[in-house]
CSV table of C-alpha atoms in Angstrom, one decimal:
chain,number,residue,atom,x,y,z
A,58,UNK,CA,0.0,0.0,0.0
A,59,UNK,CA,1.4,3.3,-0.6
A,60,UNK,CA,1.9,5.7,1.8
A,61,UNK,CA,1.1,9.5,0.9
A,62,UNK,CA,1.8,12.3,2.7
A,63,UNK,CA,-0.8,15.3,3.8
A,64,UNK,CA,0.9,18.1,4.8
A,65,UNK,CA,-0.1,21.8,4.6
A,66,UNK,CA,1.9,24.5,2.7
A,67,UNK,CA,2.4,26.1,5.9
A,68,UNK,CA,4.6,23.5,7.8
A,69,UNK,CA,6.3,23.1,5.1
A,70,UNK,CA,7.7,26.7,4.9
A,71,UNK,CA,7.8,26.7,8.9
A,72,UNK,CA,9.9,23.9,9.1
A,73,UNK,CA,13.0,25.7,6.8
A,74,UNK,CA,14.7,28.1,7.4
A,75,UNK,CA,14.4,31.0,5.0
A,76,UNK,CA,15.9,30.7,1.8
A,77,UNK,CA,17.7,32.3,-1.0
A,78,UNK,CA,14.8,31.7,-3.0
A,79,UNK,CA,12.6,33.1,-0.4
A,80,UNK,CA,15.1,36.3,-0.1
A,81,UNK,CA,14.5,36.7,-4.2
A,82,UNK,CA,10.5,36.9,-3.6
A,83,UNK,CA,11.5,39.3,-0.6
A,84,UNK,CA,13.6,41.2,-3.1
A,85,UNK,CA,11.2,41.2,-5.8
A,86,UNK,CA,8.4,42.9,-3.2
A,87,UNK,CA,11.2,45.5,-1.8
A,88,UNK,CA,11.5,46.9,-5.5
A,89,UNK,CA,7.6,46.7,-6.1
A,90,UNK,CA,7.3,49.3,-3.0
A,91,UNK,CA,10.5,50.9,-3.7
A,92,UNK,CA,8.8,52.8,-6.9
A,93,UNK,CA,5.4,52.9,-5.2
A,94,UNK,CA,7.2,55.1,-2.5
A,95,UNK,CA,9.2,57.1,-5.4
A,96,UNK,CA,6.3,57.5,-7.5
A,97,UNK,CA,3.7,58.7,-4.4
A,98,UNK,CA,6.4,61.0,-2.9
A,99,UNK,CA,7.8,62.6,-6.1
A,100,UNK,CA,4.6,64.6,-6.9
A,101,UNK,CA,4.7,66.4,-3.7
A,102,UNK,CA,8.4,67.3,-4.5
A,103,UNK,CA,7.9,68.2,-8.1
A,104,UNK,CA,4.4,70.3,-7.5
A,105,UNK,CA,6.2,73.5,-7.0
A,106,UNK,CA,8.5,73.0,-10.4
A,107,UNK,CA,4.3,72.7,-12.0
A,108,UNK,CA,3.0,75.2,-10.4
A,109,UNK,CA,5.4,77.9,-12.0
A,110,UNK,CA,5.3,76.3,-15.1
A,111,UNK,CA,1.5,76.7,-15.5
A,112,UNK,CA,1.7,79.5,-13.5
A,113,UNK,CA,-1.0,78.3,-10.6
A,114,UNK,CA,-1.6,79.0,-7.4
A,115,UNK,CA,-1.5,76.8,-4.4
A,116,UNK,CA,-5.3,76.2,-4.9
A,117,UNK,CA,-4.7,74.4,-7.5
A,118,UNK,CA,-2.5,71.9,-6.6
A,119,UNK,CA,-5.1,70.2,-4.1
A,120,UNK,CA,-7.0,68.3,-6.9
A,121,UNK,CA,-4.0,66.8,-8.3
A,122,UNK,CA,-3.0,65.3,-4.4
A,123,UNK,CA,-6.6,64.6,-4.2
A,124,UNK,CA,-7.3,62.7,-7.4
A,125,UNK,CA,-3.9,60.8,-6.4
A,126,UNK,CA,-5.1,59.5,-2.9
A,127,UNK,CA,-8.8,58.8,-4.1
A,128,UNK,CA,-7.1,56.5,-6.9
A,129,UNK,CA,-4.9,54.7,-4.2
A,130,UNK,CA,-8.2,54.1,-2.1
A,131,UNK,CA,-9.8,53.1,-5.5
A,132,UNK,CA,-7.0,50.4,-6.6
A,133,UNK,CA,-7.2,48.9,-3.3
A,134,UNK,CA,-10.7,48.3,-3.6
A,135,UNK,CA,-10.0,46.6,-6.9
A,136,UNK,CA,-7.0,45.1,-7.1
A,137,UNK,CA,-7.6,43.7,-4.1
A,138,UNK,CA,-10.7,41.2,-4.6
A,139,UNK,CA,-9.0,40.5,-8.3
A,140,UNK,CA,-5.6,39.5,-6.7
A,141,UNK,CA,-7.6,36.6,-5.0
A,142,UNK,CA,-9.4,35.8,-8.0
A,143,UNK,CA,-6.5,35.5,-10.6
A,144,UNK,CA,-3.4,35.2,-8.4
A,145,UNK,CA,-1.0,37.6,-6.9
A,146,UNK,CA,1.7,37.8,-9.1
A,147,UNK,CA,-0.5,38.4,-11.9
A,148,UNK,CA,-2.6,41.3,-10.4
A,149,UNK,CA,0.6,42.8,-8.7
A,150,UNK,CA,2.9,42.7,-12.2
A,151,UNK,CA,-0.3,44.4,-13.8
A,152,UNK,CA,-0.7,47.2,-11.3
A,153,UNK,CA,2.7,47.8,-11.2
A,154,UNK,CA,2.8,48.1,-15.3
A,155,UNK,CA,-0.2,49.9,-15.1
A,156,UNK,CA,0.9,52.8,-12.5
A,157,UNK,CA,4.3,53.1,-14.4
A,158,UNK,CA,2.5,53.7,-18.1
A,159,UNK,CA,0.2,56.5,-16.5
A,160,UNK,CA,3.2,58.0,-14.8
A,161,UNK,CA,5.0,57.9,-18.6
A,162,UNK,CA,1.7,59.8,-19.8
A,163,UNK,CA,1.4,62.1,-17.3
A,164,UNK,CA,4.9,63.9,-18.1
A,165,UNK,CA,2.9,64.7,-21.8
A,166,UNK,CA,0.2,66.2,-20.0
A,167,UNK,CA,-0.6,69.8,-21.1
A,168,UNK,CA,-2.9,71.3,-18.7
A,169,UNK,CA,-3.7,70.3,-14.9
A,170,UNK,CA,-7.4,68.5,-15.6
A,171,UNK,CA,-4.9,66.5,-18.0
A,172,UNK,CA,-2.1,65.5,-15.4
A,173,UNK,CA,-4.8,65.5,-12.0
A,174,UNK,CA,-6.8,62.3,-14.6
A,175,UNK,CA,-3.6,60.8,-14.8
A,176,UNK,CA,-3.0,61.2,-11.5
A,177,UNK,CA,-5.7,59.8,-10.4
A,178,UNK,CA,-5.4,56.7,-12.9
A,179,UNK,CA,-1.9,56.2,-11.4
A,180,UNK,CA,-3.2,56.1,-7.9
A,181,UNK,CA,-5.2,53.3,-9.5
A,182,UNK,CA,-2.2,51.1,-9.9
A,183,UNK,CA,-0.2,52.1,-7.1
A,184,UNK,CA,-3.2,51.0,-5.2
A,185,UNK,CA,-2.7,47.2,-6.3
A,186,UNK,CA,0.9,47.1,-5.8
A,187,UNK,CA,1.5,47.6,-2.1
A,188,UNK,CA,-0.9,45.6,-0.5
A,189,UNK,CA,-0.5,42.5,-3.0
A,190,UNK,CA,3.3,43.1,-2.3
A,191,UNK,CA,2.4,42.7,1.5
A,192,UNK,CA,0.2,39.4,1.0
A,193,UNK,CA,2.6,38.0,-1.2
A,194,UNK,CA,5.6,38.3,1.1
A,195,UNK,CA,3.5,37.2,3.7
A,196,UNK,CA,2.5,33.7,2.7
A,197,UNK,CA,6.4,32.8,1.4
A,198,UNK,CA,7.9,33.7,5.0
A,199,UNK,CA,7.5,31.1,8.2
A,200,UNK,CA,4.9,32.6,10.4
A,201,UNK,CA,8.1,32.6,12.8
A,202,UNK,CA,9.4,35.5,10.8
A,203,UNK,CA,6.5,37.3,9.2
A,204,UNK,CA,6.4,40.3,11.0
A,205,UNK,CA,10.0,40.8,10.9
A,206,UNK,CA,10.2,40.3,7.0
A,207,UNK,CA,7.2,41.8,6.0
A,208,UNK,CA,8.5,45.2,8.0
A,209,UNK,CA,11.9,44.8,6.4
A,210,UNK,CA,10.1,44.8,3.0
A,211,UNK,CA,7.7,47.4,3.6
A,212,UNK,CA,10.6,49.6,4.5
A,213,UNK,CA,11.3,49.5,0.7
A,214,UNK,CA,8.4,52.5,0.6
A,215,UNK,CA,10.4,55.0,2.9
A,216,UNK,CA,13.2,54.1,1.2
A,217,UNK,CA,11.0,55.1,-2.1
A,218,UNK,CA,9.9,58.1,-0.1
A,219,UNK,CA,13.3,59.6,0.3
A,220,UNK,CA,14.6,58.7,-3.0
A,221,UNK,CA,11.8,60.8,-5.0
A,222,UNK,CA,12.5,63.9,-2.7
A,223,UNK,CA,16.5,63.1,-3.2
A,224,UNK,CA,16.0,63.1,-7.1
A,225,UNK,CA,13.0,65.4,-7.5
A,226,UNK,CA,15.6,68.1,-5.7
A,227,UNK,CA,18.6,66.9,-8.0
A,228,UNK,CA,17.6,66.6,-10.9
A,229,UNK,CA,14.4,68.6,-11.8
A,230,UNK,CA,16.3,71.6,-12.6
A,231,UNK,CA,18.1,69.4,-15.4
A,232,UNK,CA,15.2,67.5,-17.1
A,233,UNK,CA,12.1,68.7,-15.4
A,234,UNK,CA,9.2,67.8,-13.6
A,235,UNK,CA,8.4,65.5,-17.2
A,236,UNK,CA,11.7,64.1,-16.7
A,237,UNK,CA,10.9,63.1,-13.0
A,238,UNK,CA,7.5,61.4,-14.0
A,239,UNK,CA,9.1,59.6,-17.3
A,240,UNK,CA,12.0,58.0,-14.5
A,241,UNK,CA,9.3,56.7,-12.1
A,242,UNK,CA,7.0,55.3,-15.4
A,243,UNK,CA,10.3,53.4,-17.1
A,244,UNK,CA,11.9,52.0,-13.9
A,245,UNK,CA,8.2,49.7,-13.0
A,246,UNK,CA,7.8,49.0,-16.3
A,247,UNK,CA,11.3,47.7,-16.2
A,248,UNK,CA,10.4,46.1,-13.4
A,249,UNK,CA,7.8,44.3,-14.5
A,250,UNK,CA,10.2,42.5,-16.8
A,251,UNK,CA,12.1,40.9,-13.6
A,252,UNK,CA,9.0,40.4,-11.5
A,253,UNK,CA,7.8,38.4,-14.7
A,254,UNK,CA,11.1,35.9,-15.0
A,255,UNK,CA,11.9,35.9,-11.5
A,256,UNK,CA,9.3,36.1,-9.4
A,257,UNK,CA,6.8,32.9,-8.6
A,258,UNK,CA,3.1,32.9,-7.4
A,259,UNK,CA,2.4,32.0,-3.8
A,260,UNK,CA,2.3,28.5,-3.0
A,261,UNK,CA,-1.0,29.3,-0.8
A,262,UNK,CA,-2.7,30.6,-3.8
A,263,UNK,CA,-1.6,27.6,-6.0
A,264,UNK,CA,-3.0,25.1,-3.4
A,265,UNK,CA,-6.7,27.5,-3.0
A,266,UNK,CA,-7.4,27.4,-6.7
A,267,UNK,CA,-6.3,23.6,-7.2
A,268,UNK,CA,-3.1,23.6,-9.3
A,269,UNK,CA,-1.5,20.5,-10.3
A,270,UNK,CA,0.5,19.0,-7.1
A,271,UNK,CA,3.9,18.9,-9.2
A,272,UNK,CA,3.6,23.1,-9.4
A,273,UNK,CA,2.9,23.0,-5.9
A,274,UNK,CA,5.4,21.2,-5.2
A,275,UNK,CA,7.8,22.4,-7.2
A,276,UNK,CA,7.5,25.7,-6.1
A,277,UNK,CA,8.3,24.5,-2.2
A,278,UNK,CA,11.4,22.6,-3.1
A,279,UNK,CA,13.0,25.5,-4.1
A,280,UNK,CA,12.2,26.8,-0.6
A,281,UNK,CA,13.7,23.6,1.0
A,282,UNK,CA,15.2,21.4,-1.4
A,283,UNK,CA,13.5,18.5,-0.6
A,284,UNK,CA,11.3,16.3,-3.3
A,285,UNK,CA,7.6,16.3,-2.4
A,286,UNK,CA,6.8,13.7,-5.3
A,287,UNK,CA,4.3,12.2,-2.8
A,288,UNK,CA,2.8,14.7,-0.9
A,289,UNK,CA,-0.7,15.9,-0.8
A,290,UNK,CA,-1.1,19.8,0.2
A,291,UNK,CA,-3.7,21.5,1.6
A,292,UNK,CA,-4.2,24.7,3.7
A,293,UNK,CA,-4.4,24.5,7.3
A,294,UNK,CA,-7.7,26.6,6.9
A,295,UNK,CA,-11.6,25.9,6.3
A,296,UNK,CA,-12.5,25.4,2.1
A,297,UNK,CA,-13.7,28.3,0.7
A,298,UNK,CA,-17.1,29.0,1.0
A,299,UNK,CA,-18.2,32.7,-0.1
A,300,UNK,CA,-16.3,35.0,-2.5
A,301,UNK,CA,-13.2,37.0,-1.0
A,302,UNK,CA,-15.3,40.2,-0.6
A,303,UNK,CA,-18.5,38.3,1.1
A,304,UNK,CA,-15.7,36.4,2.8
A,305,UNK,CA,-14.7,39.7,4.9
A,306,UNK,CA,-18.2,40.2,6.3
A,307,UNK,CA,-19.4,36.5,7.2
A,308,UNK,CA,-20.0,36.4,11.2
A,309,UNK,CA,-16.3,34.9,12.2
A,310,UNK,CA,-14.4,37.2,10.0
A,311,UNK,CA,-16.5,40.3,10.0
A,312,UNK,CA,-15.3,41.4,14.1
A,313,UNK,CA,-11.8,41.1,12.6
A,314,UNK,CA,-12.6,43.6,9.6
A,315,UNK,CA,-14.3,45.8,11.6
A,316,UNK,CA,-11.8,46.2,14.1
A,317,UNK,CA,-8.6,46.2,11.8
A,318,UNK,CA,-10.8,48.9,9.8
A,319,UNK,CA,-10.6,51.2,12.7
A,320,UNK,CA,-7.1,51.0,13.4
A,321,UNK,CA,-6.3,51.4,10.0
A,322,UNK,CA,-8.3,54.5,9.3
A,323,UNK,CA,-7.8,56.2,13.1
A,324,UNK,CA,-3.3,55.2,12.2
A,325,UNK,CA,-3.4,57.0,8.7
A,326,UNK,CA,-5.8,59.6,9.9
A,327,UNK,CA,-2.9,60.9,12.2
A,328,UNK,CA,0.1,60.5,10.3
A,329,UNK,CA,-1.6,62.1,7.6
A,330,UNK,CA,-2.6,64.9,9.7
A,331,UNK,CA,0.5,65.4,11.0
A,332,UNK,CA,2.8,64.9,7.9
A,333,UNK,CA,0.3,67.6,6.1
A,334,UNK,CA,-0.4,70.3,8.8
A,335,UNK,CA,2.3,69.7,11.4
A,336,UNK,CA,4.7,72.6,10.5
A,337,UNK,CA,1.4,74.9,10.1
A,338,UNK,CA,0.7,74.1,13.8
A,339,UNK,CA,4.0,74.4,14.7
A,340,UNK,CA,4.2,77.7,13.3
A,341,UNK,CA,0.4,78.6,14.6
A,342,UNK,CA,2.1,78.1,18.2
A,343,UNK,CA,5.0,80.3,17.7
A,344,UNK,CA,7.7,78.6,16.4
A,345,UNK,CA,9.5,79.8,13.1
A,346,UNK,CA,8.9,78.2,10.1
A,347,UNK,CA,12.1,76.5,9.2
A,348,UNK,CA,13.1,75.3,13.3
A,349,UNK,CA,9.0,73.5,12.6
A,350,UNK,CA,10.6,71.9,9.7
A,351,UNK,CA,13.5,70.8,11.3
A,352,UNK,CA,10.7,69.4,14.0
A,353,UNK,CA,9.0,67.6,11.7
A,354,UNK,CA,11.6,65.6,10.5
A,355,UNK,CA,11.7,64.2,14.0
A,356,UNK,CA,8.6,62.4,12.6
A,357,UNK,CA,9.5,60.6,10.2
A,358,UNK,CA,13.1,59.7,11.5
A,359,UNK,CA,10.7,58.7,14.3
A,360,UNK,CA,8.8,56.6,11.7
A,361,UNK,CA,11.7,54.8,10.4
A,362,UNK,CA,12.8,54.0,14.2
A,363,UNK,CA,9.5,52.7,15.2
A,364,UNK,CA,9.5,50.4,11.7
A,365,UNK,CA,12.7,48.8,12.7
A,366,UNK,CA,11.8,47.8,16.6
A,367,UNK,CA,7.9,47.0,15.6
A,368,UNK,CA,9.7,44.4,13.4
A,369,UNK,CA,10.9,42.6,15.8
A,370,UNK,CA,7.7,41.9,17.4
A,371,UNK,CA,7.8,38.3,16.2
A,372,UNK,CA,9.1,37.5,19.6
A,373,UNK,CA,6.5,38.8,21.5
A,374,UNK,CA,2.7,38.8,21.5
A,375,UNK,CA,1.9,41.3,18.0
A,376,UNK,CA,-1.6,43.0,19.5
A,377,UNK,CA,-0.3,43.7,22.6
A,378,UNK,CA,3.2,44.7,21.0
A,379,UNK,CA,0.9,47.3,18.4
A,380,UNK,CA,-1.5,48.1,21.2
A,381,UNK,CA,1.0,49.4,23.6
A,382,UNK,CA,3.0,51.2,20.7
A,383,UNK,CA,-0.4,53.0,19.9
A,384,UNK,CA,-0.8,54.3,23.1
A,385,UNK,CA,2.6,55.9,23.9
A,386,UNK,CA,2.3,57.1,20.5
A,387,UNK,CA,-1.0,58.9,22.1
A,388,UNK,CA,1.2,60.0,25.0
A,389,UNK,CA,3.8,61.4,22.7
A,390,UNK,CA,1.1,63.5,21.0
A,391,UNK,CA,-0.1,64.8,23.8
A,392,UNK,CA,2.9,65.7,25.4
A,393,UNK,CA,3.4,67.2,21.9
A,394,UNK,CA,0.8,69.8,23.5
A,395,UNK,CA,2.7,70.9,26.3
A,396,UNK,CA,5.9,71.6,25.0
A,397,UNK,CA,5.7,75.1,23.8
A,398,UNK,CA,8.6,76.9,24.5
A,399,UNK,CA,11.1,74.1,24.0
A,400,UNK,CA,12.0,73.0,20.6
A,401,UNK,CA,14.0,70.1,22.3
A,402,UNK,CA,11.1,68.6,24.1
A,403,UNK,CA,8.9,69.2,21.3
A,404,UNK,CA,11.4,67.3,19.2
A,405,UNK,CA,11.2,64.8,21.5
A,406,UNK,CA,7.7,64.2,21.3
A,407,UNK,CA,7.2,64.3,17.5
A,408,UNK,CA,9.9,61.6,17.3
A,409,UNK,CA,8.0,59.8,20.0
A,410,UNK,CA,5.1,60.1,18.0
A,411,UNK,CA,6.4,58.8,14.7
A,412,UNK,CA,7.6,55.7,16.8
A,413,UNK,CA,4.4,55.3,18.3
A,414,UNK,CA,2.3,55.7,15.4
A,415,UNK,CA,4.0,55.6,11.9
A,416,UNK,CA,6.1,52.5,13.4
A,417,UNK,CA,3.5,50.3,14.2
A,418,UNK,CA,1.8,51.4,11.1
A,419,UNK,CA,4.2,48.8,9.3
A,420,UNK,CA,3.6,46.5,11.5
A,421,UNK,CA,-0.2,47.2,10.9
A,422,UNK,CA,0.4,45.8,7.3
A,423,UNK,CA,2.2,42.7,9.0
A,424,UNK,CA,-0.6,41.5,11.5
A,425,UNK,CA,-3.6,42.2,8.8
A,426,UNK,CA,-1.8,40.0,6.3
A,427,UNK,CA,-2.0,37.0,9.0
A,428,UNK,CA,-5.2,37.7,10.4
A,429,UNK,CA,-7.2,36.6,6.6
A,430,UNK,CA,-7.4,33.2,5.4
A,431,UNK,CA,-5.9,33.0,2.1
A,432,UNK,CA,-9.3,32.9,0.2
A,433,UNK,CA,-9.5,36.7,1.4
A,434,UNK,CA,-6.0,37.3,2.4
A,435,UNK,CA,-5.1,40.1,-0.5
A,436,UNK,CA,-8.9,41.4,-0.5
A,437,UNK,CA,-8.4,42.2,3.4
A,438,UNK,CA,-5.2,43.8,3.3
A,439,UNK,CA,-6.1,45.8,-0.3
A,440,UNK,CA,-9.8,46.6,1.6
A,441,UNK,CA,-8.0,47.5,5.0
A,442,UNK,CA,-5.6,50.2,3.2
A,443,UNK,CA,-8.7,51.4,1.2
A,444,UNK,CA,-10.9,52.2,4.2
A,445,UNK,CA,-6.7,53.8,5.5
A,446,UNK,CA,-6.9,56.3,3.2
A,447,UNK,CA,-10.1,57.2,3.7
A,448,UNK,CA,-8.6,57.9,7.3
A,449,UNK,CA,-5.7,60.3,5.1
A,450,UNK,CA,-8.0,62.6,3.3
A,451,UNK,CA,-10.3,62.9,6.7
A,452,UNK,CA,-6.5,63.3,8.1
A,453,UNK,CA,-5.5,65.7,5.2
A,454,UNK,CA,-8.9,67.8,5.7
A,455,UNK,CA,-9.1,67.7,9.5
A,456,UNK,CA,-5.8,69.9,10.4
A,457,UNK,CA,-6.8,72.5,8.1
A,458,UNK,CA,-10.3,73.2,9.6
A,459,UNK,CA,-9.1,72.7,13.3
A,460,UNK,CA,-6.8,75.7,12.2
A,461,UNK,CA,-10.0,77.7,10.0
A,462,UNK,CA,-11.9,77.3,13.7
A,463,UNK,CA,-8.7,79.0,15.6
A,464,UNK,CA,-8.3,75.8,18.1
A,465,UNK,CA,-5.5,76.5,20.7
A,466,UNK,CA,-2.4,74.9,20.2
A,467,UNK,CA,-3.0,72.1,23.2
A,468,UNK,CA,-6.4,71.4,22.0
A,469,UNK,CA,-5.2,70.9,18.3
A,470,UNK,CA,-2.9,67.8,19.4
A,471,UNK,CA,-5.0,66.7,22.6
A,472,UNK,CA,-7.9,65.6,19.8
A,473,UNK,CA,-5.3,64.6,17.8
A,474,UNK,CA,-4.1,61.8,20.3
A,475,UNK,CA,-7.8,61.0,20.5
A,476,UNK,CA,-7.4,58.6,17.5
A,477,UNK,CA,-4.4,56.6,18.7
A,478,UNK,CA,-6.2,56.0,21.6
A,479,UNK,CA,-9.2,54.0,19.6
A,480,UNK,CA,-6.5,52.2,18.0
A,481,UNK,CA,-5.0,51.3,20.7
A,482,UNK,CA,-8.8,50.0,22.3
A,483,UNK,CA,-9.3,48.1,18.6
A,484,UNK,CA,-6.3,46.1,19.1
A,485,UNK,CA,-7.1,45.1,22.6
A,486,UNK,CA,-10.3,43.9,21.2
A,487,UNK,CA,-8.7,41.9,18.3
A,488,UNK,CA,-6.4,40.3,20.6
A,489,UNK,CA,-9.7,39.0,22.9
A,490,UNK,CA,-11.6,38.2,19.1
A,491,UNK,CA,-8.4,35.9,18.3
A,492,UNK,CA,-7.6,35.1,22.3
A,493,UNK,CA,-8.1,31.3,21.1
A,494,UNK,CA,-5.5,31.4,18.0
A,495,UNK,CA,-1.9,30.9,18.5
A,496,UNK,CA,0.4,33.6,17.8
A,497,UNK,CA,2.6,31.8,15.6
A,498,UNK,CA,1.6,29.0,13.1
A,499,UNK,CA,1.9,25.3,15.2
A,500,UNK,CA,3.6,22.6,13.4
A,501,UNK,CA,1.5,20.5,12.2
A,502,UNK,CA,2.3,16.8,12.7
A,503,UNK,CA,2.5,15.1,9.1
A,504,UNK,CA,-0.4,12.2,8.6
A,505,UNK,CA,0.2,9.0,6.7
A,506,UNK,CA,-3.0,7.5,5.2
């Protein structure tokens, strides 16, 4: 009688350690956010070089940010539901082709309705990207390491961030604001060529819609190097049931969505708030334009800090980990309040802040891309950034009315910090909705039949 093996795709990748082959998918993801940070940051940098082109005023320039941010909420919604339809490679190598042909088209654009329609349709793809980037990452890595690797790639986008402002500032005065747009357009689409030879489709996904054994197989001995000729795969998960978007509101998952909705919207509502309007207040409370600039920066060093230790909360329990960095982010803002007249301590609270808050908004990405089952996995995470920024226009909008109403200084960041607190409250509520499910993946015991 022959013996097969049933094993799930999880133990498999548990049970190794990671791989080079694993590293290349890491790799792959890195670039994919790399230029969706370059491409989302270079339009703020290269709005003023418009501007005096086309000779507008700053009133102007809101649409085009606008139409950007609504397309990124847009794609998610999309790209997301599609990615668990037709796979995750597939869905992320066309929204990354996709977002670099509208940013080629964009540098020929000849008036601002023109450009702010291309902007918009490039929002579209950079929508798909990151969060099939995430989900993709996510189910090659042991859950051992998720968190940690998923951060690490995810850092790709600040690294995106800084290289569009390092660029825009270099190099528009030699070829342009067109110039800058044409770069970020070619480099995905170049991209798109190595995502397409080197980069494979998840092994979850393969097992969910039924391929061939061999391909799953074949795709897991690279990961180990072992033969799986007689293994049967399955996921350690119910079948699939419902469609990925009526997935995310049956009654076990729906608590989950709810709750990761709020922490996502309430995160993004602050750091958008504060990365848009924070040297405004600043100045609003007395301090000179370019020392609040300086001040700022604390942020998103701050940011970049908090990325690096929320990665490592593999070793520790991740709600209470995000949870607790939520709330001193909430202290931080608050404190934030009563610092006028020090630009030290108010340094040190922005930093704290973008610790608190724009760190474990990485590691935000992490936990959502575990909490799904795979039928829904890239619909959650694309659905969760949607309803995100949402949270960044509100964010975007809300620190310029608190400043039209003349709110004091204090009370601007006091209701500021009032946010982080309900994210803080959501994750403690997660953690008692998923009190029963083990932090990191078990091993599961390998059945002969």
């Amino acid at each position: 009688m022959t013996l097969t093996r049933s094993m799930t795709v999880q133990e498999v990748i548990d049970a190794a350690p990671v791989s080079a082959y694993q590293w290349r998918v890491l790799a792959c993801c890195f670039l994919v956010v790399t230029l969706d940070g370059f491409d989302t940051a270079s339009i703020g940098f290269i709005a003023p070089a418009i501007r005096q082109q086309w000779q507008l005023d700053a009133a102007h320039l809101a649409p085009l940010f606008g139409a950007g941010l609504f397309g990124l909420t847009l794609g998610a919604l999309i790209f997301g539901p599609m990615a668990d339809r037709f796979g995750r490679k597939n869905i992320m190598q066309f929204s990354v082709a996709f977002f670099g042909l509208m940013s080629v088209l964009s540098a020929f654009a000849t008036d601002m309705n023109t450009l702010t329609i291309l902007r918009f349709l490039t929002g579209l793809g950079l929508g798909g990207a990151m969060p099939n980037a995430i989900t993709l990452t996510s189910e090659f890595v042991p859950a051992r390491r998720r968190a940690g690797l998923v951060t690490l790639m995810f850092c790709g986008f600040t690294l995106g961030s800084a290289l569009g402002g390092v660029v825009s500032a270099q190099w528009v005065p030699h070829i342009g604001w067109e110039g800058i747009l044409i770069l970020g357009g070619v480099m995905p689409l170049a991209l798109c060529v190595v995502l397409w030879k080197a980069l494979p489709e998840s092994p979850r996904y393969r097992v969910l819609k039924q391929y061939q054994p061999e391909k799953v197989a074949e795709v897991l001995k690279k990961i180990t190097g072992k033969n799986y000729d007689d293994v049967h795969f399955h996921l350690d998960e119910k079948p699939a049931e419902k469609g990925a978007v009526v997935a995310l509101f049956t009654r076990e998952v729906l608590p989950t969505t709810l709750l990761l909705w709020s922490v996502f919207f309430m995160s993004l509502l602050i750091i958008y708030s504060l990365s848009s309007w924070l040297p405004t207040m600043l100045n609003s409370g007395g301090v000179d334009l370019q020392h609040a600039a300086w001040v700022t920066t604390a942020f998103q060093v701050g940011g970049t800090a908090g990325a690096i230790l929320i990665g490592m909360m593999d070793r520790f329990n991740p709600y209470w980990t995000l949870a607790g960095s939520y709330a001193m982010g909430a202290v931080f803002i608050v404190l934030i309040s009563v610092s006028e007249g020090s630009l030290l301590a108010m340094s040190l609270a922005v930093l704290g802040t973008g610790i608190g808050i724009s760190g474990s908004q990485v590691g935000l990405n992490a936990l959502s891309a575990a909490l799904y089952p795979t039928q829904c996995r890239a619909t959650g995470v694309s659905w969760s950034n949607a309803i995100g920024r949402c949270g960044a226009i509100f964010g975007s909008l809300s620190g310029g009315l608190m400043l039209s109403w003349n709110i004091s200084f204090s009370t601007m960041f006091v209701v500021i910090s009032l946010p982080a607190v309900v994210a803080t409250l959501a994750l403690v509520a997660l953690r008692f909705q998923h009190r029963h499910t083990p932090i990191v993946a078990p091993r599961i015991t390998v059945l002969s039949e």
